[in-house]
Amino acid sequence: MDNAPAKRLTGIAYIPRWLGGVSCYIVFGLGGLLTSLTILPLLRFWPGTREQRVSRVQKAVHIMFRGFVHMLSWAGVIKVTPVNKVRLSEARGKVVVINHPTLVDVVVLISLMPNAGCIVKQGIWRNPFMRGVVACAGYIPNRGAELLLLDCKQVLDSGTNLIIFPEGTRTVLGSVINDFARGAANIALRTKTDILPVILHTNASGLTKQEAWYEIPRRTIGMRVEVGETIDHIRYDTQAGGDAKMARLLTRDLEDHFKKELK
């Protein structure tokens, strides 16, 4: 990916970009509502084991998100360049840790990963456009530490990869990353799951937490999705130092790794 930012659109030249970007969101929202009422329930209740049904829905969501990324690319909002993409397609039952600079990070990652789940905040479960999608795909509601851990273990044991943003929310504008929380490390260590780090580099600001969804960036955001090497959870043996100590150590090492790569 070229590190130089794209030309900044101003005046009349920006209008097609804004119309195209907003149209992408509208189509995505309406498409999510329609498929959650039709295609996804059909796939979910089609004969097969629970794992097979969830897998079918996850692949359908993967295809939908890939289409949305193509639309955003066509509209000039983003340009995605994956590095070591095969590591995503071959991953099974791993905790995928990624930084969070933009609104569409999870969409971009799932568009590259056909068997992915994630922890979803309660607000999305109440969203009529997204509730059907996340329920059918077997995503995990954030409903308390112990229940959350049990849900995560069940999902990971089934071979589904679990996407976690250690920053918790989108990176504050002007910062390299937000401070990492220990949630990802705790889940990985307590479920004995390896970690796959994914570093998302962007070469222009846009779609940040400080901006509304309809504030379409005036520059195309180049997004390099760099998939790192697996981090073995056994390197942080909790028998040696205890869960809390090892979780702090792993979190610190992950944060240092991301800061180094992003700088």
Coordinates of C-alpha atoms in Angstrom, one line a residue:
M1 CA 0.0 0.0 0.0
D2 CA 1.2 3.5 -0.8
N3 CA 1.8 5.4 2.4
A4 CA 1.0 8.7 0.8
P5 CA -2.6 9.9 1.5
A6 CA -4.9 10.3 -1.4
K7 CA -5.9 13.7 -2.7
R8 CA -8.3 15.6 -0.4
L9 CA -11.6 16.3 -2.2
T10 CA -13.2 19.8 -1.7
G11 CA -16.2 21.7 -3.1
I12 CA -18.2 20.1 -5.8
A13 CA -15.7 17.2 -6.2
Y14 CA -16.6 16.0 -2.7
I15 CA -20.3 15.6 -3.5
P16 CA -20.1 12.3 -5.4
R17 CA -17.9 10.8 -2.7
W18 CA -20.4 11.9 0.0
L19 CA -23.4 10.6 -1.9
G20 CA -21.6 7.3 -2.7
G21 CA -20.5 6.8 0.9
V22 CA -23.9 7.5 2.5
S23 CA -25.6 5.3 -0.1
C24 CA -23.3 2.4 0.9
Y25 CA -24.4 2.7 4.6
I26 CA -28.0 2.9 3.6
V27 CA -27.8 -0.2 1.4
F28 CA -25.8 -2.0 4.1
G29 CA -28.4 -1.1 6.8
L30 CA -31.4 -2.1 4.7
G31 CA -29.6 -5.2 3.4
G32 CA -28.9 -6.3 7.0
L33 CA -32.5 -5.8 8.0
L34 CA -33.8 -7.7 4.9
T35 CA -31.4 -10.6 5.2
S36 CA -31.9 -10.9 9.0
L37 CA -35.6 -11.4 8.2
T38 CA -35.2 -13.8 5.3
I39 CA -31.9 -15.5 4.3
L40 CA -30.2 -15.8 7.7
P41 CA -33.1 -17.4 9.5
L42 CA -33.4 -19.9 6.6
L43 CA -29.7 -20.8 6.8
R44 CA -29.9 -21.0 10.6
F45 CA -32.8 -23.4 10.7
W46 CA -31.7 -25.5 7.7
P47 CA -31.1 -29.1 8.7
G48 CA -27.7 -29.8 10.3
T49 CA -25.9 -29.6 13.6
R50 CA -25.8 -26.3 15.5
E51 CA -22.2 -25.8 14.5
Q52 CA -23.1 -26.3 10.8
R53 CA -26.0 -23.9 11.0
V54 CA -23.9 -21.2 12.7
S55 CA -21.0 -21.8 10.2
R56 CA -23.4 -21.3 7.3
V57 CA -24.6 -18.0 8.7
Q58 CA -21.1 -16.8 9.4
K59 CA -20.1 -17.4 5.8
A60 CA -23.1 -15.5 4.6
V61 CA -22.2 -12.6 6.9
H62 CA -18.7 -12.8 5.5
I63 CA -20.0 -12.5 2.0
M64 CA -22.3 -9.6 2.9
F65 CA -19.5 -7.7 4.6
R66 CA -17.2 -8.4 1.7
G67 CA -19.8 -6.9 -0.6
F68 CA -20.0 -3.8 1.7
V69 CA -16.2 -3.4 1.6
H70 CA -16.3 -3.6 -2.2
M71 CA -19.0 -0.9 -2.2
L72 CA -17.0 1.4 0.1
S73 CA -13.9 0.8 -2.2
W74 CA -15.9 1.6 -5.3
A75 CA -17.2 4.8 -3.6
G76 CA -13.6 5.8 -2.8
V77 CA -14.1 5.7 1.0
I78 CA -11.5 3.1 1.7
K79 CA -8.9 1.0 -0.1
V80 CA -8.0 -2.3 1.7
T81 CA -4.7 -4.1 1.2
P82 CA -4.4 -7.4 3.2
V83 CA -0.9 -8.7 4.1
N84 CA -0.6 -12.5 5.0
K85 CA -4.3 -12.9 4.3
V86 CA -3.9 -16.7 4.3
R87 CA -3.3 -16.7 8.0
L88 CA -6.9 -15.4 8.5
S89 CA -8.5 -18.0 6.2
E90 CA -6.6 -20.9 7.9
A91 CA -7.1 -19.7 11.5
R92 CA -9.3 -22.0 13.6
G93 CA -10.4 -21.2 17.2
K94 CA -8.1 -18.3 17.9
V95 CA -8.5 -15.0 19.7
V96 CA -7.9 -12.4 17.0
V97 CA -6.7 -9.1 18.5
I98 CA -6.9 -6.0 16.3
N99 CA -6.5 -2.2 16.8
H100 CA -9.5 0.0 16.2
P101 CA -8.9 3.2 14.2
T102 CA -12.1 3.4 12.2
L103 CA -15.9 2.7 12.2
V104 CA -15.6 -0.2 9.7
D105 CA -12.7 -2.2 11.2
V106 CA -14.8 -5.3 12.2
V107 CA -16.5 -5.3 8.8
V108 CA -13.2 -5.2 7.0
L109 CA -11.8 -8.0 9.1
I110 CA -14.8 -10.3 8.8
S111 CA -14.8 -9.7 5.0
L112 CA -11.4 -11.4 5.0
M113 CA -12.2 -14.1 7.6
P114 CA -15.1 -16.6 6.9
N115 CA -15.4 -18.1 10.3
A116 CA -15.3 -15.2 12.8
G117 CA -17.4 -14.3 15.8
C118 CA -17.2 -11.3 18.1
I119 CA -18.4 -10.0 21.4
V120 CA -21.3 -7.6 20.7
K121 CA -22.4 -4.8 23.0
Q122 CA -26.0 -4.8 24.2
G123 CA -26.9 -1.8 22.1
I124 CA -26.4 -3.8 18.9
W125 CA -28.7 -6.6 20.1
R126 CA -31.4 -3.9 20.4
N127 CA -30.7 -2.6 16.9
P128 CA -33.4 -3.9 14.5
F129 CA -31.0 -3.7 11.6
M130 CA -28.3 -5.8 13.3
R131 CA -30.1 -8.0 15.9
G132 CA -31.0 -10.7 13.5
V133 CA -27.6 -10.8 12.0
V134 CA -25.6 -11.2 15.2
A135 CA -28.1 -13.7 16.7
C136 CA -28.0 -16.0 13.7
A137 CA -24.2 -15.8 13.4
G138 CA -23.8 -17.0 17.0
Y139 CA -22.1 -13.8 18.2
I140 CA -21.6 -13.3 21.9
P141 CA -23.6 -10.8 24.0
N142 CA -21.6 -8.9 26.6
R143 CA -23.6 -10.1 29.6
G144 CA -21.2 -10.3 32.5
A145 CA -17.7 -11.8 33.1
E146 CA -18.5 -15.4 34.0
L147 CA -21.2 -16.0 31.4
L148 CA -19.1 -14.2 28.8
L149 CA -16.1 -16.5 29.5
L150 CA -18.3 -19.6 29.1
D151 CA -19.7 -18.3 25.9
C152 CA -16.2 -17.5 24.6
K153 CA -14.9 -20.9 25.4
Q154 CA -17.9 -22.6 23.6
V155 CA -17.3 -20.5 20.5
L156 CA -13.6 -21.0 20.4
D157 CA -13.9 -24.8 21.0
S158 CA -16.2 -25.0 18.0
G159 CA -13.4 -23.7 15.8
T160 CA -14.7 -20.2 15.4
N161 CA -12.2 -17.3 15.7
L162 CA -13.1 -14.6 18.2
I163 CA -12.4 -11.0 17.3
I164 CA -11.5 -8.7 20.2
F165 CA -10.6 -5.0 20.2
P166 CA -8.4 -4.5 23.3
E167 CA -8.8 -0.8 23.0
G168 CA -12.5 -1.2 23.7
T169 CA -13.5 1.7 21.5
R170 CA -12.1 3.5 18.4
T171 CA -8.7 5.0 18.8
V172 CA -8.8 8.6 20.0
L173 CA -7.9 11.0 17.2
G174 CA -4.2 11.9 17.4
S175 CA -3.2 8.8 19.4
V176 CA -1.4 5.7 18.2
I177 CA -3.7 3.4 20.1
N178 CA -5.8 3.6 23.3
D179 CA -4.6 1.8 26.4
F180 CA -5.3 -1.9 26.1
A181 CA -7.8 -3.5 28.5
R182 CA -7.0 -7.0 29.9
G183 CA -10.2 -8.7 28.5
A184 CA -8.5 -10.3 25.4
A185 CA -5.6 -11.6 27.5
N186 CA -7.9 -13.0 30.2
I187 CA -10.1 -14.8 27.6
A188 CA -7.1 -16.2 25.8
L189 CA -5.4 -17.5 29.0
R190 CA -8.5 -18.8 30.8
T191 CA -9.7 -20.6 27.7
K192 CA -6.1 -21.7 26.8
T193 CA -6.4 -20.2 23.3
D194 CA -3.6 -18.9 21.1
I195 CA -3.7 -15.2 19.9
L196 CA -3.5 -14.0 16.3
P197 CA -2.6 -10.3 16.2
V198 CA -3.9 -8.1 13.3
I199 CA -2.5 -4.6 12.9
L200 CA -4.6 -2.2 10.9
H201 CA -2.6 0.6 9.4
T202 CA -4.4 3.7 8.0
N203 CA -2.8 6.5 6.0
A204 CA -5.5 9.1 6.4
S205 CA -7.9 10.2 9.2
G206 CA -11.6 9.4 8.9
L207 CA -14.5 7.3 10.3
T208 CA -13.1 8.1 13.8
K209 CA -15.0 8.1 17.1
Q210 CA -15.1 11.9 17.0
E211 CA -17.0 11.8 13.6
A212 CA -20.6 10.9 12.8
W213 CA -21.1 8.0 10.4
Y214 CA -22.3 10.3 7.6
E215 CA -19.1 12.4 7.8
I216 CA -17.6 10.6 4.8
P217 CA -13.8 11.2 4.6
R218 CA -12.6 13.6 2.0
R219 CA -9.5 11.4 1.4
T220 CA -9.6 7.7 0.6
I221 CA -8.5 5.8 3.7
G222 CA -5.8 3.3 2.7
M223 CA -6.1 0.4 5.1
R224 CA -3.3 -2.2 5.3
V225 CA -4.5 -5.2 7.2
E226 CA -1.3 -6.9 8.5
V227 CA -1.8 -10.3 10.0
G228 CA 1.0 -11.3 12.4
E229 CA 2.3 -14.6 13.6
T230 CA 0.4 -16.6 16.2
I231 CA 1.3 -15.9 19.9
D232 CA 1.1 -19.2 21.9
H233 CA -0.8 -18.8 25.1
I234 CA 1.5 -21.3 26.7
R235 CA 4.2 -18.7 26.7
Y236 CA 2.2 -17.1 29.5
D237 CA 1.7 -20.1 31.7
T238 CA -0.7 -19.1 34.4
Q239 CA 0.5 -22.0 36.6
A240 CA 3.7 -20.1 37.1
G241 CA 2.4 -16.6 37.9
G242 CA -1.3 -16.8 38.3
D243 CA -4.1 -15.6 36.0
A244 CA -4.0 -11.9 36.9
K245 CA -0.3 -11.5 36.7
M246 CA 0.0 -13.3 33.4
A247 CA -2.9 -11.4 31.9
R248 CA -1.2 -8.1 32.8
L249 CA 2.0 -9.3 31.3
L250 CA 0.3 -10.5 28.1
T251 CA -1.7 -7.2 27.8
R252 CA 1.5 -5.2 28.2
D253 CA 3.4 -7.2 25.6
L254 CA 0.5 -6.9 23.1
E255 CA 0.2 -3.2 23.6
D256 CA 4.0 -2.7 23.2
H257 CA 3.9 -4.8 20.0
F258 CA 1.1 -2.8 18.5
K259 CA 2.7 0.5 19.4
K260 CA 6.0 -0.5 17.8
E261 CA 4.4 -1.7 14.6
L262 CA 2.0 1.3 14.3
K263 CA 4.8 3.8 14.8

